[in-house]
Amino acid sequence: QVQLVESGGGLVQAGGSLRLSCAASGSIFSIRAMGWYRQAPGKQRELVAVITTSGPSNYADSVKGRFTISRDNAKNTVYLQMNSLKPEDTAVYYCNTEVGTRLSDATVYYRDYWSQGTQVTVSS
């Protein structure tokens, strides 16, 4: 089993910064993509940013230039640095990781795991 522990959410004024982190632990052979999603009240969950194993990343247009995703493969941890925060960034933020578990010498099984979510509130 794999656990994701998320931290770093909170309340911040518009223009401020927050840094989220999400650490994976448990039966991990390897981790492929790691990403951040968010869900605001009454809205669907949306992709914020994703980063691959080797480093290339993609961002939602709404956060480009303000948010930076990074990862520490040695610590199985993904980060989201959020700068110039806006009230519309208010949401519950979730991390998602694609984790591989070794089933045998020749077989690795990959599946997605989600964190419990952390609230980010940006006041105007």
Tab-separated table of C-alpha atoms in Angstrom:
chain	number	residue	atom	x	y	z
A	1	GLN	CA	0.000	0.000	0.000
A	2	VAL	CA	1.054	3.572	-0.653
A	3	GLN	CA	0.335	6.648	1.432
A	4	LEU	CA	0.496	10.291	0.372
A	5	VAL	CA	0.990	12.911	3.060
A	6	GLU	CA	0.318	16.462	2.003
A	7	SER	CA	1.196	19.669	3.793
A	8	GLY	CA	1.532	23.396	3.296
A	9	GLY	CA	-1.974	24.703	2.733
A	10	GLY	CA	-3.471	27.629	4.584
A	11	LEU	CA	-4.795	31.151	4.413
A	12	VAL	CA	-2.874	33.852	2.588
A	13	GLN	CA	-3.600	37.312	1.257
A	14	ALA	CA	-3.747	37.996	-2.454
A	15	GLY	CA	-0.256	38.412	-3.843
A	16	GLY	CA	1.219	36.099	-1.242
A	17	SER	CA	2.915	32.741	-1.571
A	18	LEU	CA	2.475	29.211	-0.325
A	19	ARG	CA	4.413	26.008	-0.864
A	20	LEU	CA	2.684	22.658	-0.923
A	21	SER	CA	4.475	19.362	-0.513
A	22	CYS	CA	3.325	15.783	-0.926
A	23	ALA	CA	5.410	12.809	0.177
A	24	ALA	CA	4.731	9.262	-0.937
A	25	SER	CA	5.662	6.283	1.206
A	26	GLY	CA	5.013	2.555	1.336
A	27	SER	CA	5.453	-0.169	-1.274
A	28	ILE	CA	7.085	1.968	-3.946
A	29	PHE	CA	9.233	0.565	-6.733
A	30	SER	CA	9.124	3.687	-8.875
A	31	ILE	CA	7.054	6.804	-9.459
A	32	ARG	CA	6.204	8.135	-12.865
A	33	ALA	CA	4.196	11.331	-13.215
A	34	MET	CA	3.427	13.465	-10.160
A	35	GLY	CA	0.880	16.233	-10.278
A	36	TRP	CA	-1.284	18.715	-8.469
A	37	TYR	CA	-5.013	19.178	-8.936
A	38	ARG	CA	-7.486	21.506	-7.311
A	39	GLN	CA	-11.195	21.665	-6.756
A	40	ALA	CA	-13.066	24.830	-5.906
A	41	PRO	CA	-16.580	24.752	-4.434
A	42	GLY	CA	-19.151	23.912	-7.087
A	43	LYS	CA	-16.490	23.190	-9.706
A	44	GLN	CA	-14.883	20.116	-11.143
A	45	ARG	CA	-11.417	19.015	-10.127
A	46	GLU	CA	-8.862	20.470	-12.525
A	47	LEU	CA	-5.232	19.849	-13.305
A	48	VAL	CA	-2.887	22.520	-11.979
A	49	ALA	CA	0.520	21.124	-12.895
A	50	VAL	CA	2.205	17.824	-13.657
A	51	ILE	CA	5.855	16.760	-13.766
A	52	THR	CA	7.387	13.657	-15.285
A	53	THR	CA	10.168	11.513	-13.886
A	54	SER	CA	12.854	13.279	-15.865
A	55	GLY	CA	11.542	16.748	-15.164
A	56	PRO	CA	9.443	18.190	-18.015
A	57	SER	CA	6.303	19.770	-16.666
A	58	ASN	CA	3.005	21.198	-17.820
A	59	TYR	CA	0.809	23.843	-16.242
A	60	ALA	CA	-2.749	25.037	-16.497
A	61	ASP	CA	-2.874	28.339	-18.351
A	62	SER	CA	-4.327	30.017	-15.277
A	63	VAL	CA	-1.199	29.358	-13.193
A	64	LYS	CA	1.596	29.659	-15.750
A	65	GLY	CA	4.265	32.069	-14.612
A	66	ARG	CA	3.021	32.002	-11.011
A	67	PHE	CA	3.243	28.350	-9.914
A	68	THR	CA	6.235	26.031	-10.121
A	69	ILE	CA	6.100	22.268	-9.729
A	70	SER	CA	9.186	20.309	-8.738
A	71	ARG	CA	10.061	16.906	-7.357
A	72	ASP	CA	12.703	15.199	-5.269
A	73	ASN	CA	12.920	11.632	-6.526
A	74	ALA	CA	15.125	10.542	-3.624
A	75	LYS	CA	12.387	11.597	-1.205
A	76	ASN	CA	9.415	10.573	-3.381
A	77	THR	CA	8.108	14.084	-2.880
A	78	VAL	CA	6.458	16.609	-5.159
A	79	TYR	CA	6.228	20.318	-4.438
A	80	LEU	CA	4.100	23.186	-5.691
A	81	GLN	CA	5.452	26.681	-5.167
A	82	MET	CA	2.586	29.118	-5.551
A	83	ASN	CA	3.418	32.806	-5.955
A	84	SER	CA	1.281	35.857	-6.709
A	85	LEU	CA	-1.751	34.042	-5.413
A	86	LYS	CA	-5.190	35.252	-6.422
A	87	PRO	CA	-8.588	34.745	-4.780
A	88	GLU	CA	-9.541	32.497	-7.691
A	89	ASP	CA	-6.773	30.106	-6.622
A	90	THR	CA	-8.849	29.258	-3.559
A	91	ALA	CA	-9.575	25.529	-3.619
A	92	VAL	CA	-8.733	22.198	-2.080
A	93	TYR	CA	-5.459	21.048	-3.579
A	94	TYR	CA	-4.708	17.371	-4.140
A	95	CYS	CA	-1.552	15.652	-5.248
A	96	ASN	CA	-1.668	12.669	-7.532
A	97	THR	CA	1.141	10.219	-8.165
A	98	GLU	CA	1.524	7.298	-10.537
A	99	VAL	CA	3.214	4.688	-8.353
A	100	GLY	CA	4.679	1.395	-9.456
A	101	THR	CA	4.726	-1.584	-7.128
A	102	ARG	CA	6.825	-4.621	-7.957
A	103	LEU	CA	4.681	-7.723	-8.169
A	104	SER	CA	7.416	-10.053	-9.401
A	105	ASP	CA	10.896	-9.912	-10.934
A	106	ALA	CA	9.342	-9.080	-14.294
A	107	THR	CA	6.187	-7.220	-13.337
A	108	VAL	CA	5.596	-3.716	-12.010
A	109	TYR	CA	2.021	-2.576	-11.464
A	110	TYR	CA	1.264	1.128	-11.775
A	111	ARG	CA	-1.756	2.894	-10.370
A	112	ASP	CA	-2.763	6.400	-9.356
A	113	TYR	CA	-2.869	7.530	-5.738
A	114	TRP	CA	-4.485	10.683	-4.354
A	115	SER	CA	-3.676	12.711	-1.278
A	116	GLN	CA	-6.295	13.702	1.264
A	117	GLY	CA	-6.351	17.299	0.043
A	118	THR	CA	-5.322	20.552	1.658
A	119	GLN	CA	-7.264	23.800	1.710
A	120	VAL	CA	-5.731	26.881	0.139
A	121	THR	CA	-7.641	30.094	0.758
A	122	VAL	CA	-6.594	33.384	-0.778
A	123	SER	CA	-8.248	36.473	0.630
A	124	SER	CA	-8.693	39.652	-1.373
